[in-house]
Amino acid sequence: MEKNLKQPVALTGDRPTGPLHLGHYVGSLENRVRLQETHKQYIMIADVQALTDNYEHPEKVRENVLQVTYDYLAVGIDPTKSTIFIQSMIPEIAELTIFYLNLVTVNRLRRNPTVKAEIQQKGYEENVTAGFLCYPVSQAADITFIKAQIVPVGEDQLPMIEQTNEIVRAFNRIYNTNVLVEATALVPPIARLPGTDGQAKMGKSLGNALYLSDPSDVVAKKVMGMYTDPLHLKVTDPGRIEGNTVFAYLDAFDPRRDEVAELKEQYQRGGLGDVVLKKRLIDVLEAFLTPIRQRRAEYEKNKDYVVGVLKEGVDVTRAIARETMAQVKQAMKLDYF
Ligand code: ATP
Ligand code: MG
């Protein structure tokens, strides 16, 4: 197959605890749609990772595996070019995680800035589970079992890649091997899309997300309620573009860059109202989302096909996982017979 000739591999995953949002698109999906043209790309649906903070809600995770797959296909992930698989169907990832846990200290995990922020955000404090604290180790297994060299992610994932590479170096040194491969993060120019409420990051768990599957009326409502500049009260007042969510979204999604630059100038001078800008953003997002919605609707009608895509992805990936595991076990002297 043609896709197997492309090098090197790229991998990322999303946690299926809800459908994908514009932040996922800007942070990694857009890059993944491009990467599949030049790279052998694997995309993982991170259901095991989703369980680390949703272990009491397996039904939610299960339902969203399919929803996230629809989103991938709708934005243009092509199953003839990319391989999509489900994390829990690859038991070698869990096996690798156990081996890697010996190579990481609990203190190092506690210092991981992304995990630290999430523990705080979720209010876990001292009650954080071992599973949650250790999810970066499991993520190192996700990345390394496939020997990914490029990982397209948003900037909040950089500490994960760093931690992964520390594990790779420790493993290769201790077991005197070169089985594992270091990975490089591919971070897009807009590293982080803010939430509709103006918070620094759009996130499902933050309740400030605009979803790829949101219908038109929901998009309009979310945009009209967006955070702009709280001091920009009258149309004639000069407005701020720094921290202004509407401009952040126009920067990310409006293809007419010159016009956006002009609007920014006008807004800062005064004389441009928020409603005009928000209406423009609604049009821009509708133009972006309409073809995505149409493709999603097609795939939803062909559920069996989509399930088949996942099944094939798992079969292909599982074979690679077995190979890596054999090499890992040999390096660790666990190849008994
Ligand atoms: P959420 O954080 O929304 O609850 P999640 O936990 O499923 O969802 P993450 O694992 O945080 O998603 O992110 C999946 C990918 O999308 C990562 O590469 C991440 O960097 C990227 N991403 C998520 N939200 C944003 C955002 N607001 N801006 C840019 N990239 C983002
Ligand atoms: Mg997240």
Short mmCIF file of C-alpha atoms and ligand atoms in Angstrom, two decimals:
data_model
loop_
_atom_site.label_atom_id
_atom_site.label_comp_id
_atom_site.label_asym_id
_atom_site.label_seq_id
_atom_site.Cartn_x
_atom_site.Cartn_y
_atom_site.Cartn_z
CA MET A 1 0.00 0.00 0.00
CA GLU A 2 1.20 3.49 -0.87
CA LYS A 3 0.79 4.84 2.65
CA ASN A 4 3.38 2.37 3.92
CA LEU A 5 6.10 3.86 1.74
CA LYS A 6 5.96 7.30 3.33
CA GLN A 7 8.41 8.16 6.08
CA PRO A 8 8.69 9.03 8.87
CA VAL A 9 5.73 8.30 11.07
CA ALA A 10 3.63 10.88 12.86
CA LEU A 11 1.28 10.24 15.71
CA THR A 12 -1.18 12.02 17.96
CA GLY A 13 -4.27 11.19 19.86
CA ASP A 14 -7.34 12.83 21.32
CA ARG A 15 -9.24 11.73 24.38
CA PRO A 16 -12.74 10.66 23.41
CA THR A 17 -14.59 12.34 26.24
CA GLY A 18 -16.54 14.56 23.86
CA PRO A 19 -16.51 15.63 20.24
CA LEU A 20 -13.55 17.61 18.87
CA HIS A 21 -13.51 21.41 19.05
CA LEU A 22 -11.86 24.29 17.18
CA GLY A 23 -8.89 24.17 19.61
CA HIS A 24 -8.17 20.59 18.57
CA TYR A 25 -8.39 21.69 14.95
CA VAL A 26 -5.96 24.59 15.30
CA GLY A 27 -3.64 22.70 17.66
CA SER A 28 -3.24 19.49 15.75
CA LEU A 29 -5.94 18.42 13.27
CA GLU A 30 -4.95 20.97 10.67
CA ASN A 31 -1.36 19.71 10.76
CA ARG A 32 -2.52 16.12 10.62
CA VAL A 33 -4.57 16.71 7.50
CA ARG A 34 -1.39 18.08 5.88
CA LEU A 35 0.99 15.47 7.30
CA GLN A 36 -0.91 12.56 5.82
CA GLU A 37 0.20 13.71 2.36
CA THR A 38 3.89 13.38 3.15
CA HIS A 39 4.12 11.07 6.16
CA LYS A 40 3.10 7.68 7.28
CA GLN A 41 0.64 8.85 9.90
CA TYR A 42 -1.05 7.08 12.78
CA ILE A 43 -3.85 8.68 14.74
CA MET A 44 -4.81 7.19 18.06
CA ILE A 45 -8.13 7.53 19.81
CA ALA A 46 -6.95 7.78 23.40
CA ASP A 47 -9.73 5.93 25.21
CA VAL A 48 -7.41 4.55 27.91
CA GLN A 49 -6.14 8.05 28.62
CA ALA A 50 -9.71 9.35 28.64
CA LEU A 51 -10.48 6.84 31.40
CA THR A 52 -7.83 8.36 33.68
CA ASP A 53 -10.28 11.12 34.53
CA ASN A 54 -13.48 9.37 33.41
CA TYR A 55 -13.07 5.87 34.85
CA GLU A 56 -16.51 6.13 36.38
CA HIS A 57 -18.05 6.92 32.99
CA PRO A 58 -16.98 4.20 30.55
CA GLU A 59 -20.20 4.65 28.55
CA LYS A 60 -19.22 8.26 27.80
CA VAL A 61 -15.80 7.22 26.56
CA ARG A 62 -17.22 4.41 24.45
CA GLU A 63 -19.81 6.62 22.75
CA ASN A 64 -17.25 9.29 21.97
CA VAL A 65 -14.80 6.93 20.27
CA LEU A 66 -17.14 6.91 17.30
CA GLN A 67 -17.91 10.63 17.56
CA VAL A 68 -14.22 11.54 17.47
CA THR A 69 -13.71 9.23 14.49
CA TYR A 70 -16.51 11.02 12.64
CA ASP A 71 -14.80 14.32 13.42
CA TYR A 72 -11.45 13.10 12.06
CA LEU A 73 -13.01 11.88 8.84
CA ALA A 74 -15.13 15.03 8.52
CA VAL A 75 -12.14 17.39 8.67
CA GLY A 76 -10.39 15.39 5.97
CA ILE A 77 -8.38 12.64 7.62
CA ASP A 78 -8.33 10.12 4.80
CA PRO A 79 -8.29 6.48 5.95
CA THR A 80 -6.41 5.48 2.81
CA LYS A 81 -3.60 7.82 3.86
CA SER A 82 -3.74 7.79 7.68
CA THR A 83 -4.23 4.89 10.05
CA ILE A 84 -6.76 5.50 12.84
CA PHE A 85 -6.75 3.11 15.79
CA ILE A 86 -8.16 2.73 19.31
CA GLN A 87 -5.66 2.82 22.18
CA SER A 88 -7.27 0.10 24.31
CA MET A 89 -7.14 -2.35 21.40
CA ILE A 90 -3.33 -2.28 21.54
CA PRO A 91 -2.43 -4.04 24.82
CA GLU A 92 1.29 -3.60 24.10
CA ILE A 93 0.86 0.08 25.00
CA ALA A 94 -0.22 -0.88 28.52
CA GLU A 95 2.64 -3.38 28.73
CA LEU A 96 5.19 -0.74 27.70
CA THR A 97 3.74 1.69 30.23
CA ILE A 98 4.58 -0.75 33.03
CA PHE A 99 8.19 -0.99 31.88
CA TYR A 100 8.51 2.79 31.51
CA LEU A 101 7.14 3.47 34.99
CA ASN A 102 10.47 2.24 36.41
CA LEU A 103 12.28 4.96 34.49
CA VAL A 104 10.33 7.92 35.89
CA THR A 105 10.20 9.31 39.41
CA VAL A 106 6.97 10.31 41.10
CA ASN A 107 8.49 13.74 41.70
CA ARG A 108 9.20 14.19 38.02
CA LEU A 109 5.56 13.37 37.22
CA ARG A 110 4.32 15.81 39.83
CA ARG A 111 6.46 18.53 38.24
CA ASN A 112 5.07 17.98 34.73
CA PRO A 113 3.51 21.43 34.15
CA THR A 114 0.53 20.18 32.14
CA VAL A 115 -0.34 17.46 34.66
CA LYS A 116 0.18 19.93 37.49
CA ALA A 117 -2.23 22.41 35.92
CA GLU A 118 -4.81 19.70 35.25
CA ILE A 119 -4.61 18.36 38.82
CA GLN A 120 -5.30 21.88 40.03
CA GLN A 121 -8.07 22.50 37.51
CA LYS A 122 -9.82 19.26 38.45
CA GLY A 123 -9.31 19.86 42.18
CA TYR A 124 -7.63 16.46 42.76
CA GLU A 125 -4.89 17.75 45.08
CA GLU A 126 -3.63 14.87 47.26
CA ASN A 127 -6.34 12.53 45.95
CA VAL A 128 -4.96 12.33 42.43
CA THR A 129 -5.04 8.72 41.23
CA ALA A 130 -1.88 6.91 40.17
CA GLY A 131 -3.48 6.46 36.76
CA PHE A 132 -3.94 10.18 36.24
CA LEU A 133 -0.53 11.17 37.59
CA CYS A 134 1.12 8.61 35.33
CA TYR A 135 -0.74 9.34 32.11
CA PRO A 136 2.32 11.05 30.59
CA VAL A 137 4.11 7.69 30.90
CA SER A 138 1.30 6.00 29.06
CA GLN A 139 1.56 8.77 26.48
CA ALA A 140 5.27 7.97 26.10
CA ALA A 141 4.20 4.40 25.32
CA ASP A 142 1.67 5.67 22.73
CA ILE A 143 4.33 7.66 20.95
CA THR A 144 7.19 5.17 21.13
CA PHE A 145 5.51 1.86 20.31
CA ILE A 146 4.89 3.19 16.80
CA LYS A 147 8.38 4.81 16.79
CA ALA A 148 6.82 8.18 15.96
CA GLN A 149 9.32 10.82 14.93
CA ILE A 150 6.88 13.70 14.57
CA VAL A 151 3.98 14.40 16.91
CA PRO A 152 1.63 17.19 15.79
CA VAL A 153 0.28 18.79 18.99
CA GLY A 154 -0.73 22.04 20.62
CA GLU A 155 1.81 23.75 22.87
CA ASP A 156 0.34 22.34 26.10
CA GLN A 157 1.63 18.95 24.98
CA LEU A 158 5.31 19.98 24.83
CA PRO A 159 6.00 18.73 28.39
CA MET A 160 4.67 15.32 27.31
CA ILE A 161 7.07 15.11 24.41
CA GLU A 162 9.92 16.17 26.67
CA GLN A 163 8.99 13.51 29.20
CA THR A 164 8.70 10.92 26.43
CA ASN A 165 12.18 11.71 25.16
CA GLU A 166 13.62 11.44 28.67
CA ILE A 167 12.13 7.95 28.88
CA VAL A 168 13.48 7.03 25.45
CA ARG A 169 16.99 8.12 26.41
CA ALA A 170 16.83 6.33 29.78
CA PHE A 171 15.53 3.13 28.19
CA ASN A 172 18.12 3.06 25.41
CA ARG A 173 20.94 3.81 27.85
CA ILE A 174 19.94 1.36 30.58
CA TYR A 175 19.14 -1.53 28.25
CA ASN A 176 21.99 -0.68 25.89
CA THR A 177 19.85 -0.51 22.78
CA ASN A 178 18.54 1.88 20.14
CA VAL A 179 15.10 0.32 19.87
CA LEU A 180 13.27 3.47 20.96
CA VAL A 181 13.23 6.65 18.88
CA GLU A 182 13.04 10.25 20.09
CA ALA A 183 10.14 12.37 18.84
CA THR A 184 9.84 16.01 17.81
CA ALA A 185 6.69 18.03 18.46
CA LEU A 186 5.16 19.87 15.53
CA VAL A 187 3.43 22.91 17.01
CA PRO A 188 1.33 25.16 14.75
CA PRO A 189 1.81 28.95 14.46
CA ILE A 190 -1.28 29.56 16.58
CA ALA A 191 -0.19 27.35 19.44
CA ARG A 192 -3.28 27.80 21.57
CA LEU A 193 -6.82 28.83 20.73
CA PRO A 194 -8.60 30.64 23.58
CA GLY A 195 -12.02 29.59 24.82
CA THR A 196 -15.20 31.46 23.85
CA ASP A 197 -15.12 32.95 27.37
CA GLY A 198 -11.68 34.50 26.84
CA GLN A 199 -9.82 31.91 28.97
CA ALA A 200 -6.39 31.12 27.59
CA LYS A 201 -7.36 27.66 26.34
CA MET A 202 -10.43 26.25 24.72
CA GLY A 203 -11.19 22.94 26.41
CA LYS A 204 -14.04 20.48 26.65
CA SER A 205 -13.65 20.27 30.38
CA LEU A 206 -13.67 24.08 30.64
CA GLY A 207 -17.14 24.44 29.06
CA ASN A 208 -15.85 27.10 26.66
CA ALA A 209 -15.53 25.09 23.48
CA LEU A 210 -16.98 25.53 20.02
CA TYR A 211 -17.32 22.06 18.50
CA LEU A 212 -16.72 21.01 14.91
CA SER A 213 -20.15 19.36 15.09
CA ASP A 214 -22.00 22.38 16.51
CA PRO A 215 -25.02 23.31 14.35
CA SER A 216 -25.32 26.83 12.90
CA ASP A 217 -27.62 28.22 15.60
CA VAL A 218 -25.25 27.06 18.36
CA VAL A 219 -22.25 28.57 16.57
CA ALA A 220 -24.08 31.90 16.21
CA LYS A 221 -25.08 31.88 19.87
CA LYS A 222 -21.57 31.06 21.08
CA VAL A 223 -19.99 33.73 18.90
CA MET A 224 -22.48 36.42 19.93
CA GLY A 225 -21.67 35.65 23.57
CA MET A 226 -17.91 35.75 23.02
CA TYR A 227 -15.53 37.68 25.20
CA THR A 228 -14.08 40.78 23.49
CA ASP A 229 -12.80 43.89 25.27
CA PRO A 230 -14.81 44.65 28.41
CA LEU A 231 -13.85 48.34 28.18
CA HIS A 232 -15.08 48.69 24.59
CA LEU A 233 -18.56 49.94 25.43
CA LYS A 234 -19.49 52.35 22.68
CA VAL A 235 -18.80 51.74 18.97
CA THR A 236 -16.76 54.95 18.90
CA ASP A 237 -14.48 53.82 21.77
CA PRO A 238 -11.03 52.54 20.85
CA GLY A 239 -10.87 48.77 21.45
CA ARG A 240 -8.13 46.34 22.40
CA ILE A 241 -7.22 43.43 20.17
CA GLU A 242 -4.87 41.76 22.68
CA GLY A 243 -6.85 39.14 24.56
CA ASN A 244 -9.84 39.79 22.28
CA THR A 245 -11.24 36.36 21.50
CA VAL A 246 -13.06 37.38 18.33
CA PHE A 247 -9.81 38.58 16.77
CA ALA A 248 -8.01 35.43 17.93
CA TYR A 249 -10.58 33.36 16.02
CA LEU A 250 -10.45 35.61 12.96
CA ASP A 251 -6.67 35.18 12.99
CA ALA A 252 -7.12 31.42 13.06
CA PHE A 253 -9.98 31.00 10.57
CA ASP A 254 -10.46 34.06 8.34
CA PRO A 255 -8.62 33.51 5.05
CA ARG A 256 -8.77 37.24 4.15
CA ARG A 257 -5.72 38.31 6.15
CA ASP A 258 -5.57 41.88 4.70
CA GLU A 259 -9.12 42.63 5.69
CA VAL A 260 -8.53 41.30 9.21
CA ALA A 261 -5.47 43.57 9.51
CA GLU A 262 -7.60 46.56 8.46
CA LEU A 263 -10.33 45.63 10.91
CA LYS A 264 -7.77 45.48 13.70
CA GLU A 265 -6.59 48.99 12.91
CA GLN A 266 -10.12 50.31 12.75
CA TYR A 267 -11.04 48.60 16.02
CA GLN A 268 -8.05 50.11 17.83
CA ARG A 269 -8.85 53.59 16.47
CA GLY A 270 -12.50 53.31 17.49
CA GLY A 271 -15.60 53.19 15.31
CA LEU A 272 -15.94 49.45 14.86
CA GLY A 273 -18.57 47.63 16.89
CA ASP A 274 -18.30 44.13 18.35
CA VAL A 275 -21.51 43.01 16.64
CA VAL A 276 -20.12 43.71 13.16
CA LEU A 277 -17.02 41.68 14.00
CA LYS A 278 -19.01 38.85 15.52
CA LYS A 279 -21.25 38.64 12.45
CA ARG A 280 -18.16 38.39 10.29
CA LEU A 281 -16.78 35.63 12.50
CA ILE A 282 -20.07 33.71 12.26
CA ASP A 283 -19.83 33.86 8.44
CA VAL A 284 -16.18 32.78 8.52
CA LEU A 285 -16.93 29.83 10.82
CA GLU A 286 -19.97 28.82 8.79
CA ALA A 287 -17.83 28.74 5.63
CA PHE A 288 -15.30 26.57 7.46
CA LEU A 289 -17.78 24.26 9.20
CA THR A 290 -20.38 23.70 6.45
CA PRO A 291 -18.32 21.20 4.41
CA ILE A 292 -17.20 19.52 7.65
CA ARG A 293 -20.83 19.09 8.74
CA GLN A 294 -21.77 17.70 5.34
CA ARG A 295 -19.00 15.12 5.37
CA ARG A 296 -19.83 14.20 8.97
CA ALA A 297 -23.47 13.59 8.03
CA GLU A 298 -22.35 11.28 5.20
CA TYR A 299 -20.14 9.23 7.53
CA GLU A 300 -22.85 9.06 10.18
CA LYS A 301 -25.04 7.40 7.58
CA ASN A 302 -22.26 4.86 6.98
CA LYS A 303 -21.47 3.76 10.50
CA ASP A 304 -20.44 0.26 9.41
CA TYR A 305 -17.82 1.72 7.10
CA VAL A 306 -16.43 3.88 9.91
CA VAL A 307 -16.28 0.92 12.30
CA GLY A 308 -14.45 -0.97 9.53
CA VAL A 309 -11.89 1.85 9.28
CA LEU A 310 -11.18 1.53 13.00
CA LYS A 311 -10.96 -2.23 12.82
CA GLU A 312 -8.49 -2.15 9.95
CA GLY A 313 -6.49 0.54 11.74
CA VAL A 314 -6.27 -1.63 14.85
CA ASP A 315 -5.12 -4.67 12.82
CA VAL A 316 -2.35 -2.73 11.07
CA THR A 317 -1.20 -1.05 14.27
CA ARG A 318 -1.30 -4.19 16.37
CA ALA A 319 1.19 -5.88 14.06
CA ILE A 320 3.63 -3.00 14.54
CA ALA A 321 3.08 -3.06 18.31
CA ARG A 322 3.98 -6.76 18.45
CA GLU A 323 7.18 -6.11 16.57
CA THR A 324 8.25 -3.25 18.86
CA MET A 325 7.35 -5.31 21.92
CA ALA A 326 9.54 -8.18 20.75
CA GLN A 327 12.48 -5.78 20.35
CA VAL A 328 11.81 -4.16 23.72
CA LYS A 329 11.64 -7.53 25.48
CA GLN A 330 14.82 -8.66 23.83
CA ALA A 331 16.61 -5.50 25.01
CA MET A 332 15.23 -6.07 28.52
CA LYS A 333 16.25 -9.74 28.49
CA LEU A 334 12.62 -10.82 28.81
CA ASP A 335 12.74 -12.96 25.67
CA TYR A 336 12.61 -16.29 27.52
CA PHE A 337 11.47 -18.64 24.77
P1 ATP B 1 -9.81 19.19 26.35
O1 ATP B 1 -8.45 19.64 26.75
O2 ATP B 1 -10.52 20.11 25.46
O3 ATP B 1 -10.64 18.73 27.51
P2 ATP B 1 -8.69 16.76 25.42
O4 ATP B 1 -8.13 16.59 26.78
O5 ATP B 1 -9.33 15.68 24.66
O6 ATP B 1 -9.69 17.95 25.41
P3 ATP B 1 -6.12 17.36 24.75
O7 ATP B 1 -5.55 16.02 24.96
O8 ATP B 1 -5.90 18.42 25.75
O9 ATP B 1 -7.64 17.27 24.50
O10 ATP B 1 -5.71 17.88 23.35
C1 ATP B 1 -5.63 17.09 22.18
C2 ATP B 1 -4.79 17.87 21.19
O11 ATP B 1 -5.42 19.10 20.85
C3 ATP B 1 -3.44 18.26 21.77
O12 ATP B 1 -2.50 18.25 20.75
C4 ATP B 1 -3.68 19.66 22.28
O13 ATP B 1 -2.49 20.40 22.34
C5 ATP B 1 -4.63 20.19 21.22
N1 ATP B 1 -5.50 21.24 21.79
C6 ATP B 1 -6.53 21.06 22.65
N2 ATP B 1 -7.09 22.24 22.96
C7 ATP B 1 -6.41 23.20 22.28
C8 ATP B 1 -6.51 24.61 22.16
N3 ATP B 1 -7.43 25.30 22.81
N4 ATP B 1 -5.63 25.25 21.36
C9 ATP B 1 -4.69 24.57 20.67
N5 ATP B 1 -4.54 23.24 20.75
C10 ATP B 1 -5.38 22.55 21.53
MG MG B 2 -6.90 18.59 27.51
#
